[in-house]
Coordinates of C-alpha atoms in Angstrom, one line a residue:
X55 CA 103.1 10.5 -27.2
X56 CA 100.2 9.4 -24.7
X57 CA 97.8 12.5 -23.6
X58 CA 97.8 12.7 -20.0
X59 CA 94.3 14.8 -19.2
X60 CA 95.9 16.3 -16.2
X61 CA 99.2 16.9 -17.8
X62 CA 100.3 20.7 -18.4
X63 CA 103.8 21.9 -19.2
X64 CA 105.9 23.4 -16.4
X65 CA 105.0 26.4 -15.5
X66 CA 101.8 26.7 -17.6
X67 CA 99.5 25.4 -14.3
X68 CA 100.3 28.4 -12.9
X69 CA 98.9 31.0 -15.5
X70 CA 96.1 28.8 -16.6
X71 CA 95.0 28.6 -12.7
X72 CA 95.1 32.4 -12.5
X73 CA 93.5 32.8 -15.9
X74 CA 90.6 29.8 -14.7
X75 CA 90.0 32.2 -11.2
X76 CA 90.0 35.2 -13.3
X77 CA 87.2 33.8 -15.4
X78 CA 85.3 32.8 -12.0
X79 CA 85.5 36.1 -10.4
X80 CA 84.0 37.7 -13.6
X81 CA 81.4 35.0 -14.0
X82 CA 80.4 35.5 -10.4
X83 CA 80.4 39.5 -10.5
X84 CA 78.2 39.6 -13.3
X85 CA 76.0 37.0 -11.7
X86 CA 75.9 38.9 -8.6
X87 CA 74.8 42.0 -10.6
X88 CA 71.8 40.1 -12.3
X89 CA 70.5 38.0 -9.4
X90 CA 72.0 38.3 -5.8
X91 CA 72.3 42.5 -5.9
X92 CA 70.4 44.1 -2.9
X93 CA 66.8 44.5 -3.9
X94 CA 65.4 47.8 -5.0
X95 CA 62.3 47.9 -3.0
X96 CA 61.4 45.6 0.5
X97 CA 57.8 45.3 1.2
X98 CA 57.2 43.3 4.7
X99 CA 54.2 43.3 6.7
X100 CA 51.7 41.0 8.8
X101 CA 48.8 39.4 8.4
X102 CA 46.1 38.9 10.6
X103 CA 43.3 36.2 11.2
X104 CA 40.9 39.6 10.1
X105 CA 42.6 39.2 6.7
X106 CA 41.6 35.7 6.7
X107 CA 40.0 35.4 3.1
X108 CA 40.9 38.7 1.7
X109 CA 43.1 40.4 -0.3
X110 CA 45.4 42.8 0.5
X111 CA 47.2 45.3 -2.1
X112 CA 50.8 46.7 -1.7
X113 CA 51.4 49.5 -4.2
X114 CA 54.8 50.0 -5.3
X115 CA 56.6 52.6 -7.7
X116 CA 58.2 52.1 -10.9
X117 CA 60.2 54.7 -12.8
X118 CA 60.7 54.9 -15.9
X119 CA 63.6 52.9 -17.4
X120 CA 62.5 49.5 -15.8
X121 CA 62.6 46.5 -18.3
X122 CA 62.3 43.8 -16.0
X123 CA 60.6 43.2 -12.4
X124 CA 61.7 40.4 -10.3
X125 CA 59.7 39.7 -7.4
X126 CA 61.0 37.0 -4.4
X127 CA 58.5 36.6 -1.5
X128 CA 58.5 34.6 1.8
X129 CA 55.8 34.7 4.5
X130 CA 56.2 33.2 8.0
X131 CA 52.9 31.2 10.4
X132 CA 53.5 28.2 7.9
X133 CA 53.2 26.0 10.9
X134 CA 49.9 27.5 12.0
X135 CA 48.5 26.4 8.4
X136 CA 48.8 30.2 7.1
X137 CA 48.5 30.7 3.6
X138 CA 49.3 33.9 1.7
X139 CA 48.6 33.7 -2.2
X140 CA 50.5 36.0 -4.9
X141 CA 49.7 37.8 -7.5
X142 CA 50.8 41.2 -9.2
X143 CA 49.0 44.7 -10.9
X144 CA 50.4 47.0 -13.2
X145 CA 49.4 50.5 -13.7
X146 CA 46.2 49.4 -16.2
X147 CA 45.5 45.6 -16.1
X148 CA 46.1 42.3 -14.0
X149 CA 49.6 40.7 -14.9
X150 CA 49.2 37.0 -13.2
X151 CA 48.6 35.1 -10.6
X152 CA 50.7 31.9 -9.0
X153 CA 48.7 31.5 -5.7
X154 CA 51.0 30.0 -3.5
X155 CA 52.7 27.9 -5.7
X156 CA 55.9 30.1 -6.7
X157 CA 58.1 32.3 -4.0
X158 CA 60.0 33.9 -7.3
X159 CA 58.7 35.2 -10.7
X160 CA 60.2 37.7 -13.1
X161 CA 58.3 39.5 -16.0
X162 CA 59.5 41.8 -19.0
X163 CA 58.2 43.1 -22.3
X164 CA 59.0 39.6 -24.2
X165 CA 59.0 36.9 -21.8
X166 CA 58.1 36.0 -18.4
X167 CA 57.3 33.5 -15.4
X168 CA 54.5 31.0 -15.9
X169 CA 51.1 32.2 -14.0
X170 CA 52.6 35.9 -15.2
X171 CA 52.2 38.4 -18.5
X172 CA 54.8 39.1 -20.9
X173 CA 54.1 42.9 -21.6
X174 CA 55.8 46.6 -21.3
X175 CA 56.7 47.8 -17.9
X176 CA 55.5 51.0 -17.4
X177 CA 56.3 53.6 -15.0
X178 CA 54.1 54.0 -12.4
X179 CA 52.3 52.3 -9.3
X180 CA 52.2 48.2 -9.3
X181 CA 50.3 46.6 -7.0
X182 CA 51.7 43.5 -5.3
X183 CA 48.6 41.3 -4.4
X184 CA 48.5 39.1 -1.5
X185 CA 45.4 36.8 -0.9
X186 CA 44.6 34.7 1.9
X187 CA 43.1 32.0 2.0
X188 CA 43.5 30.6 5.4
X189 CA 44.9 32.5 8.3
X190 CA 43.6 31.3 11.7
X191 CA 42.1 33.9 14.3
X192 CA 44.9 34.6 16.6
X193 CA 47.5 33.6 14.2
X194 CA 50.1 36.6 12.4
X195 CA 51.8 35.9 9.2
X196 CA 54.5 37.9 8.9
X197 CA 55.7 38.6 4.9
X198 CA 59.0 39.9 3.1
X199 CA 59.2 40.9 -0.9
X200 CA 62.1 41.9 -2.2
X201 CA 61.5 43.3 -5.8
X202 CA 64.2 43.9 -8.5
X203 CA 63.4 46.7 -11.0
X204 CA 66.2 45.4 -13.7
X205 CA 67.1 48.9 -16.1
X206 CA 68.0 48.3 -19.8
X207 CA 71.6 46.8 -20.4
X208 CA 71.7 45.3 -17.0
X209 CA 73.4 42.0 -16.7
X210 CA 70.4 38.8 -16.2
X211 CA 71.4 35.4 -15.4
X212 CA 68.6 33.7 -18.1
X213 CA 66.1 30.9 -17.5
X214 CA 68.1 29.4 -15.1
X215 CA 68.1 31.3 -11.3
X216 CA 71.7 29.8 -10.5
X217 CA 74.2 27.5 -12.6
X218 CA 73.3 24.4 -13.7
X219 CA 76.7 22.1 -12.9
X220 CA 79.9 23.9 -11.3
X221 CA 83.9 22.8 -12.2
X222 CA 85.9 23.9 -14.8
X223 CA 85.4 21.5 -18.0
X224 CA 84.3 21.5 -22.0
X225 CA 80.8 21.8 -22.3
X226 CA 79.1 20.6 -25.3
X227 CA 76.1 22.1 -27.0
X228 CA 74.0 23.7 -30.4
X229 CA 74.2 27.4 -31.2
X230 CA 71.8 27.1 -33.8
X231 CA 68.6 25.8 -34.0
X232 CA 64.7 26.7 -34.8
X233 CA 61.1 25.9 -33.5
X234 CA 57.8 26.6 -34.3
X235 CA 58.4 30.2 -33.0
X236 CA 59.8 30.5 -36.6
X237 CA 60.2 27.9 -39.7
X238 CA 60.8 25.0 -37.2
X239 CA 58.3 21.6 -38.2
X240 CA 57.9 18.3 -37.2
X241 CA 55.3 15.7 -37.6
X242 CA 52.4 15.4 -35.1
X243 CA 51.7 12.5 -33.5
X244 CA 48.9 11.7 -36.5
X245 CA 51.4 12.7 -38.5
X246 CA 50.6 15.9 -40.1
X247 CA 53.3 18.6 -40.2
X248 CA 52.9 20.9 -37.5
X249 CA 55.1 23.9 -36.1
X250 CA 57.5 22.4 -33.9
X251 CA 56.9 22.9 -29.9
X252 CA 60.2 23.8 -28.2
X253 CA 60.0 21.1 -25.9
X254 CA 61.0 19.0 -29.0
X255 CA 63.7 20.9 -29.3
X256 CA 65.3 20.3 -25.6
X257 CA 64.0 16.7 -25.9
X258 CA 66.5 16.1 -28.9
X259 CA 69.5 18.1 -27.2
X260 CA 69.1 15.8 -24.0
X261 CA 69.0 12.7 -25.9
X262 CA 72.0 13.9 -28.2
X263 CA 73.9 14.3 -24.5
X264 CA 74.3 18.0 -24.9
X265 CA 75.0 21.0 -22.0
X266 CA 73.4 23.5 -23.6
X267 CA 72.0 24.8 -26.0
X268 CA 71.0 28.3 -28.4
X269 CA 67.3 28.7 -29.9
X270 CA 67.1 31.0 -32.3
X271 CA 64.0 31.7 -34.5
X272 CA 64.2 33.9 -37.1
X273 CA 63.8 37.5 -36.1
X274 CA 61.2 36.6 -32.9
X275 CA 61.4 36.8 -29.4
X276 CA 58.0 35.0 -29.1
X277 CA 60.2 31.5 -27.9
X278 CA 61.3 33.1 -24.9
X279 CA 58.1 32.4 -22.8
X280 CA 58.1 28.6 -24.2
X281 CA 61.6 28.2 -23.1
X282 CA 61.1 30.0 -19.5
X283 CA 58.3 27.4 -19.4
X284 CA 60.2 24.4 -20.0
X285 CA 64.0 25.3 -18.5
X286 CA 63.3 24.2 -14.6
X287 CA 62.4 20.5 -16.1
X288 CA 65.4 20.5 -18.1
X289 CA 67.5 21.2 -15.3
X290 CA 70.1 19.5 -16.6
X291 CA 70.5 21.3 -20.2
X292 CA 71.4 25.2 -19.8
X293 CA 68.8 26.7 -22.5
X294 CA 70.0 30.2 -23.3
X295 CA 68.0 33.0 -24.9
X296 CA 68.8 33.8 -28.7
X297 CA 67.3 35.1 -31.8
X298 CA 68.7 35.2 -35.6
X299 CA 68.7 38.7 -36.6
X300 CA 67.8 38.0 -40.3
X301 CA 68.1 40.7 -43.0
X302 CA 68.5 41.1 -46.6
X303 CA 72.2 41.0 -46.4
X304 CA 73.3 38.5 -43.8
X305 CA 71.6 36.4 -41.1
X306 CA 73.2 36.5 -37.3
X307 CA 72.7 35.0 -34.0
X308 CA 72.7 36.9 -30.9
X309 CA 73.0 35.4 -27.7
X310 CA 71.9 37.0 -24.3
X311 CA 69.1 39.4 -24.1
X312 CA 65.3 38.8 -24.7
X313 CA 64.2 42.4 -25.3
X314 CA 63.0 43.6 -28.2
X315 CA 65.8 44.1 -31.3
X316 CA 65.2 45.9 -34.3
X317 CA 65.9 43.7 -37.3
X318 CA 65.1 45.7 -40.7
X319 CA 68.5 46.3 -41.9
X320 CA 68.2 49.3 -44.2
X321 CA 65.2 50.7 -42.9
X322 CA 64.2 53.4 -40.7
X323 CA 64.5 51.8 -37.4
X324 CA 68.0 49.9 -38.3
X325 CA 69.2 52.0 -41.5
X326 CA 72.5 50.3 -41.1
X327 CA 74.2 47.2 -39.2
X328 CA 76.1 50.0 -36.8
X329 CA 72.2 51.1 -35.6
X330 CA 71.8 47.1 -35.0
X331 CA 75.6 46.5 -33.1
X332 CA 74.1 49.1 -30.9
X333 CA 71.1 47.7 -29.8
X334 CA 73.4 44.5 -29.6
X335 CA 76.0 45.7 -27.3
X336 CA 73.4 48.0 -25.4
X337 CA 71.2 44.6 -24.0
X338 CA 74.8 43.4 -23.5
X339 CA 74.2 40.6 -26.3
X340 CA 76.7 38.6 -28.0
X341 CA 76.5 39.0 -32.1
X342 CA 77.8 36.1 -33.9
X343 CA 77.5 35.9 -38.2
X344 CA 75.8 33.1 -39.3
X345 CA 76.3 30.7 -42.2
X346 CA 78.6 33.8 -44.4
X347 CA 79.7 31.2 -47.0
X348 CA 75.8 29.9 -48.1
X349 CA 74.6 31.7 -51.4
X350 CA 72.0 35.0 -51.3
X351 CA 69.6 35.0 -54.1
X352 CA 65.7 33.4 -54.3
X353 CA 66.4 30.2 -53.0
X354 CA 67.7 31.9 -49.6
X355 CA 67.9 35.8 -49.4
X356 CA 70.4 37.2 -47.3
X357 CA 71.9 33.6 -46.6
X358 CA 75.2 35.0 -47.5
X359 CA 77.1 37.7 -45.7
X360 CA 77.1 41.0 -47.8
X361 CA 76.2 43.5 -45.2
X362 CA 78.2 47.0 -45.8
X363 CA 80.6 48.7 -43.9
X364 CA 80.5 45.9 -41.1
X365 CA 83.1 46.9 -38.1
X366 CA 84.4 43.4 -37.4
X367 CA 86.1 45.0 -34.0
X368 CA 82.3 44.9 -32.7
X369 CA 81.7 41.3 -33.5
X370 CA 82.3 38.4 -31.6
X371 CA 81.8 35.5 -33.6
X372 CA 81.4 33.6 -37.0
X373 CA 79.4 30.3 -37.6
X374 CA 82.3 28.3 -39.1
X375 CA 80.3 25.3 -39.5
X376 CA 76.6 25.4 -40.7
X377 CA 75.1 22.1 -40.1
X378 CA 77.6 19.6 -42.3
X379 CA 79.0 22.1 -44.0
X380 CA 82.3 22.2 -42.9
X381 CA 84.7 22.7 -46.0
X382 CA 84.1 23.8 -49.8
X383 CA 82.4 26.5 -51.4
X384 CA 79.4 27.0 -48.9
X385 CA 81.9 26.6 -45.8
X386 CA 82.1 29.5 -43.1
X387 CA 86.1 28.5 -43.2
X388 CA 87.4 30.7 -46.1
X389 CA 85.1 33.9 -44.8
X390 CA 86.5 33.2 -40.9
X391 CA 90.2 33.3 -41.8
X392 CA 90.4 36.3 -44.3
X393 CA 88.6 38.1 -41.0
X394 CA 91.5 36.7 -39.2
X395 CA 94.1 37.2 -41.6
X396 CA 93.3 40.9 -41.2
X397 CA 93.8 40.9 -37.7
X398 CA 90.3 41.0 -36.4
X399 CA 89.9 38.7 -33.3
X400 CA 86.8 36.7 -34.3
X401 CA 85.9 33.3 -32.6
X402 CA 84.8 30.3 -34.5
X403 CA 81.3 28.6 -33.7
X404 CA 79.5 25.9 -35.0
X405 CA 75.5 25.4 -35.2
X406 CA 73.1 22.5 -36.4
X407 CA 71.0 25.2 -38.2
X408 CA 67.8 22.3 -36.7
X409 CA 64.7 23.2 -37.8
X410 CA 63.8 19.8 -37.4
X411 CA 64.5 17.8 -33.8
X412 CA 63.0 14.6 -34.4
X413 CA 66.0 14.3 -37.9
X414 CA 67.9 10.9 -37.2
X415 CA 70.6 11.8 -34.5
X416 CA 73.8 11.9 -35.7
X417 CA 73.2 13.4 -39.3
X418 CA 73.8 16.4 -40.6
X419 CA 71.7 19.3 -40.1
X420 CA 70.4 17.3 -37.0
X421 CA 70.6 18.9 -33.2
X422 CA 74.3 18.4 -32.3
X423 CA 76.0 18.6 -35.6
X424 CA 78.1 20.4 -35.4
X425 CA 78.6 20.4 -31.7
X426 CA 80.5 23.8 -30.4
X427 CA 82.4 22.9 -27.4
X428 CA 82.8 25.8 -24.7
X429 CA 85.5 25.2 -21.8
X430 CA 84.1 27.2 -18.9
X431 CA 83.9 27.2 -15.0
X432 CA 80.6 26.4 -14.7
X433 CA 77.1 25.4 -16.8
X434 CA 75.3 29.1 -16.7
X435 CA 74.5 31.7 -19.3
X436 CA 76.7 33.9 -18.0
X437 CA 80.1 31.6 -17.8
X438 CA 79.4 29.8 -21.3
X439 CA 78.8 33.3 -23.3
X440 CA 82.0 34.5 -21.2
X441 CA 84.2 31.8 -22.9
X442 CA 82.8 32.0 -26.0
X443 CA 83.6 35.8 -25.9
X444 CA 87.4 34.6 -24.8
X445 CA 87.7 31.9 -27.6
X446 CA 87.6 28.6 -25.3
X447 CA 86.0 27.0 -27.9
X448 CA 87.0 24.0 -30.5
X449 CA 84.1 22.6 -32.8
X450 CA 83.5 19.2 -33.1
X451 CA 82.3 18.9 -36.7
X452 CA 80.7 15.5 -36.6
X453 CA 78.8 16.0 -32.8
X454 CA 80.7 13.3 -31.5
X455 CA 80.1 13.2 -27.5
X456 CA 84.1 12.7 -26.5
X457 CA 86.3 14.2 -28.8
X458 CA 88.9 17.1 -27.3
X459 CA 90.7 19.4 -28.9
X460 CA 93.3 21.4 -26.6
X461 CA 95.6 23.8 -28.0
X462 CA 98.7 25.8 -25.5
X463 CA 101.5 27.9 -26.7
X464 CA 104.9 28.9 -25.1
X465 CA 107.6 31.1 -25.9
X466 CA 109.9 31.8 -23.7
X467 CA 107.9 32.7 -20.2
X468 CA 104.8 33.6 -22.5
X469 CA 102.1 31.8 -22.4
X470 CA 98.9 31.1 -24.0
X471 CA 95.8 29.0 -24.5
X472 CA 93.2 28.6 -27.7
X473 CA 91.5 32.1 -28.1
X474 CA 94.2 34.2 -26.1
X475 CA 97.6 35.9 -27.0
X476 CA 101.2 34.8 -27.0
X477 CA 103.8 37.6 -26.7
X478 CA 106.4 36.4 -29.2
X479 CA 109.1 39.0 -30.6
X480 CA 111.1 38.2 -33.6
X481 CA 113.4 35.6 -33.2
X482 CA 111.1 33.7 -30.5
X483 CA 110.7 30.4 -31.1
X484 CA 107.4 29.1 -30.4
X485 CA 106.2 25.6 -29.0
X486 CA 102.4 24.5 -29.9
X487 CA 100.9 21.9 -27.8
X488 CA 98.3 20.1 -29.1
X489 CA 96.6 17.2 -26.9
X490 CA 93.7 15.6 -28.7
X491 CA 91.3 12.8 -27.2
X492 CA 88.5 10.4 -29.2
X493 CA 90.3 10.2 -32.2
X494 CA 92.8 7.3 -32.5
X495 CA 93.4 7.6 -36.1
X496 CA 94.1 10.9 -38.0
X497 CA 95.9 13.9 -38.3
X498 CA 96.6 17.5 -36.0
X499 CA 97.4 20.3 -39.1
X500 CA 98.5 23.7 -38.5
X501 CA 97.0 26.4 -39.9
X502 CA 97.5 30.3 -40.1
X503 CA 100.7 32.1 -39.7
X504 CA 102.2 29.5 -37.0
X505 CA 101.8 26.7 -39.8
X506 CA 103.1 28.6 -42.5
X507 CA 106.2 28.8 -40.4
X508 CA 106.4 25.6 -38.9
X509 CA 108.7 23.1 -40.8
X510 CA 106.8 20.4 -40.3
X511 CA 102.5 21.7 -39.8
X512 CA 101.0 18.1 -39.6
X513 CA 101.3 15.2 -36.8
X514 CA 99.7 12.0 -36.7
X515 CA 97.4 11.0 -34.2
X516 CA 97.4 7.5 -33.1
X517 CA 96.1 6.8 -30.2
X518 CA 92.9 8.1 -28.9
X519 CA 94.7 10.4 -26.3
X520 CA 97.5 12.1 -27.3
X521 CA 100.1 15.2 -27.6
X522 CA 101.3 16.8 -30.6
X523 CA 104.5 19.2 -30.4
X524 CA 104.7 22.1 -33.4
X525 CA 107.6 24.5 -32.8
X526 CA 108.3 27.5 -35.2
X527 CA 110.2 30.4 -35.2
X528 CA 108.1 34.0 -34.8
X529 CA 108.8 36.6 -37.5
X530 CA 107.7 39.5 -35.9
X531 CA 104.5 40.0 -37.5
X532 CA 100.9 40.1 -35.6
X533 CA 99.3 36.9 -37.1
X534 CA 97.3 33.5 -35.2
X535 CA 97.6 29.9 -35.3
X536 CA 95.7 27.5 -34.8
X537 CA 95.0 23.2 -35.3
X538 CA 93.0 21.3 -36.6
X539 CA 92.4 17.8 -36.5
X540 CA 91.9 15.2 -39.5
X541 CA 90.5 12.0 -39.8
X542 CA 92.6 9.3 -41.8
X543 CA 90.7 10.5 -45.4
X544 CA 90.9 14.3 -44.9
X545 CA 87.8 14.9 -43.2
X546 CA 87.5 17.9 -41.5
X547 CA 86.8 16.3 -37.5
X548 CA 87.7 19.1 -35.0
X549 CA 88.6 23.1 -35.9
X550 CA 90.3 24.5 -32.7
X551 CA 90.1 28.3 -32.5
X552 CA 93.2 30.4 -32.9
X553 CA 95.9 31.6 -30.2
X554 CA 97.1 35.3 -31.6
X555 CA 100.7 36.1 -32.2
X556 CA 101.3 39.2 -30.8
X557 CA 105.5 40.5 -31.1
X558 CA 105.0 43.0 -28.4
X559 CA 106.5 46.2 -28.2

């Protein structure tokens, strides 16, 4: 049967509508918190022509608490050729200054706005400094800051001050990737092997055609300032903040906050992965497992997933895919669906694993292979980590730029879309939709619970847009399903994440 993009089954539109909304409002709330909130403090003021080539200081109070500043200023007598220059004082040394060339700067411990210093934010009097150049005799400049004093765990919309593209779609990009911040290398232009600048990095991703993108250097927060640097050229590619937590028994990804984590698994300052979950959830980070599957011994200690006592309720994610490795013994696959098989709701990622962007596109472990594809709203931080979190998410093994995987269930008046839950009692039977686009040649299978009770768990996809029908019969048991597509030889081309079976009360 031909796919139809804009096709849905009766009655579906409805709940997927609400469900899309729903996903807006809470993108847009938690935006609201991290950028648009009132301000904490208001400084505003005039200027003089008897301030005309001074400087004027405006103390303000921090308490205690405070991880990030954010500081928005405007000043009026523009037209009169008034010019008011910025710059900013902490309690016990100079922190930056942008002149007149930025109305908006943030700063924190690990990263902050160009012209400004990464460094702590202590509690006490800041000094908001305001030079001027050129302010004519009878003229009056009137100013306004508005400062932000952003407490630990607060919600922070990233590099980018508002989202990068708006409409509900499937955005494409790299969880996984490494610069010079870390083990990331590339040649220099003589051709010596250098650590790789960031800007590399988003250079490849744009020329691969991604959304977005993750970087995550081993254990550093050191990229953050690079990439705050770089994200208002690439306007078009939504760089979000990340790190891979790397111990002795397991590496991770977390996505979201820049602030310092501690790392050491088994020592004093993170004797055990709960003390590290904390930290995690405290920033308001998302924690995904890398590469569980690859081996831990000298060649790559810790590759492999062996940390104790892990409480898979508090994790989010798993990297199913590690660069080409999408099936056999090093393959995140087997370790993903045991977690699901015992009922823990973990969502399936991909990542390049890059530490290399200039690798010929297209190739395995280059940036973009594996793609993870993230159906969200909009292009922001916020939005993307949101639907990762809610398992709109399919991964495109090979990094094509066009495939589509879509997965829907139905039983009865239940319904339910790849990463959520379908009420489905005993008895129920249960009809999997499965629309696929890009591939004209291959094959949908069913896997998990839903396959196992399917009669029939494969379709064949011929034509490159196109709807596959499963139905089963539930049993009563909590269990997923989910599909996967095929090519023509067995290759693994697109892993859709599953929808839960859920028999109700």
């Amino acid at each position: 049967m031909a796919y139809d993009p804009t096709w849905r089954p009766a009655g579906f539109w409805g709940a997927r509508a609400w469900l899309l909304a729903l996903l807006i409002l809470i993108a847009g709330a938690v935006a609201a918190r991290a950028e648009s909130r009132a301000p904490d403090l208001v400084l505003t003021g005039a200027l003089t022509g008897r301030a005309h080539q001074t400087y004027t200081e405006l103390p303000f109070r921090v308490p205690a608490g405070v991880e990030r500043i954010t500081v928005e200023f405007a000043h009026t007598g523009k037209e009169q050729r008034s010019v008011i220059d910025l710059g900013l004082r902490d309690p016990e040394r100079f922190r930056g200054w942008s002149g007149g060339n930025k109305s908006r700067f943030t700063l924190s411990e690990t990263e902050a706005t160009p012209s400004y210093l990464p460094g702590p934010i202590r509690a006490g009097t800041w000094k908001l400094v305001l030079g001027a150049p050129n302010i004519r005799a009878n003229a009056e400049a009137r100013y306004e800051a508005k400062i932000w004093l952003h407490r630990k765990g607060e919600a922070f919309a990233g590099f980018a001050e508002a989202p990068l593209a708006e409409g509900e779609r499937w955005w494409r990009g790299d969880l996984h990737m490494h610069t010079g911040h870390s083990d990331g290398s590339c040649l220099s232009r003589r051709g010596a092997k250098i650590s790789c600048p960031a800007f590399k990095t988003a250079e490849a991703a744009v020329a691969r055609g991604l959304d977005f993108i993750a970087v995550t250097d081993h254990n550093a927060i050191s990229q953050f300032g690079a990439l705050r640097e770089i994200a208002p050229y690439y306007d078009d590619l939504l760089i979000i903040p990340g790190r891979e937590i790397t111990t002795f028994q397991g590496h991770a990804n977390v996505f979201g906050p820049t602030g310092h984590l501690d790392f050491q698994l088994g020592g004093p300052r993170a004797p055990d992965l709960k003390a590290i979950l904390d930290q995690v959830e405290t920033a308001g980070g998302l924690f995904s497992i890398n590469h569980p599957g690859l081996p831990s011994g000298e060649i790559c200690m810790g590759c492999g997933w062996t940390a104790p006592d892990a409480d898979y309720a508090r994790i989010q994610a798993v990297e199913v895919v590690n660069g080409g490795v999408a099936e056999g013994p090093l393959s995140g696959l087997p370790f993903w669906e045991a977690r699901l098989g015992e009922g823990w709701r973990i969502v399936g990622v991909g990542g390049s694993d890059n530490h290399d962007p200039t690798l010929s596109p297209g190739k395995a472990p280059a940036i973009g292979v594996p793609t993870t594809v993230v159906r969200a709203p909009q292009l922001s931080e916020t939005s993307i980590l949101q639907a990762i979190r809610a398992g709109h998410v399919f991964i495109d093994v090979e990094g094509s730029r066009d495939r589509i995987l879509e997965i829907d269930a139905e039983a009865g008046d239940a319904r339910a879309e790849m990463g959520g839950s379908l009420i489905a009692p005993a008895g129920t039977r249960v009809r999997l939709l499965v629309r696929t686009a890009g591939i004209a040649d291959g094959m949908v299978v069913l896997a998990g619970d839903g396959g196992r009770l399917a009669a029939n768990p494969k379709a064949p996809v011929t034509e490159a847009n196109a709807l596959a029908t499963f139905e089963f019969v539930a049993d009563g048991t909590r269990g997923w399903v989910r599909a996967d597509v095929r090519s023509r030889d067995g290759r693994l081309l697109l892993i859709g994440n599953p929808i839960h079976l859920d028999p109700g009360l």
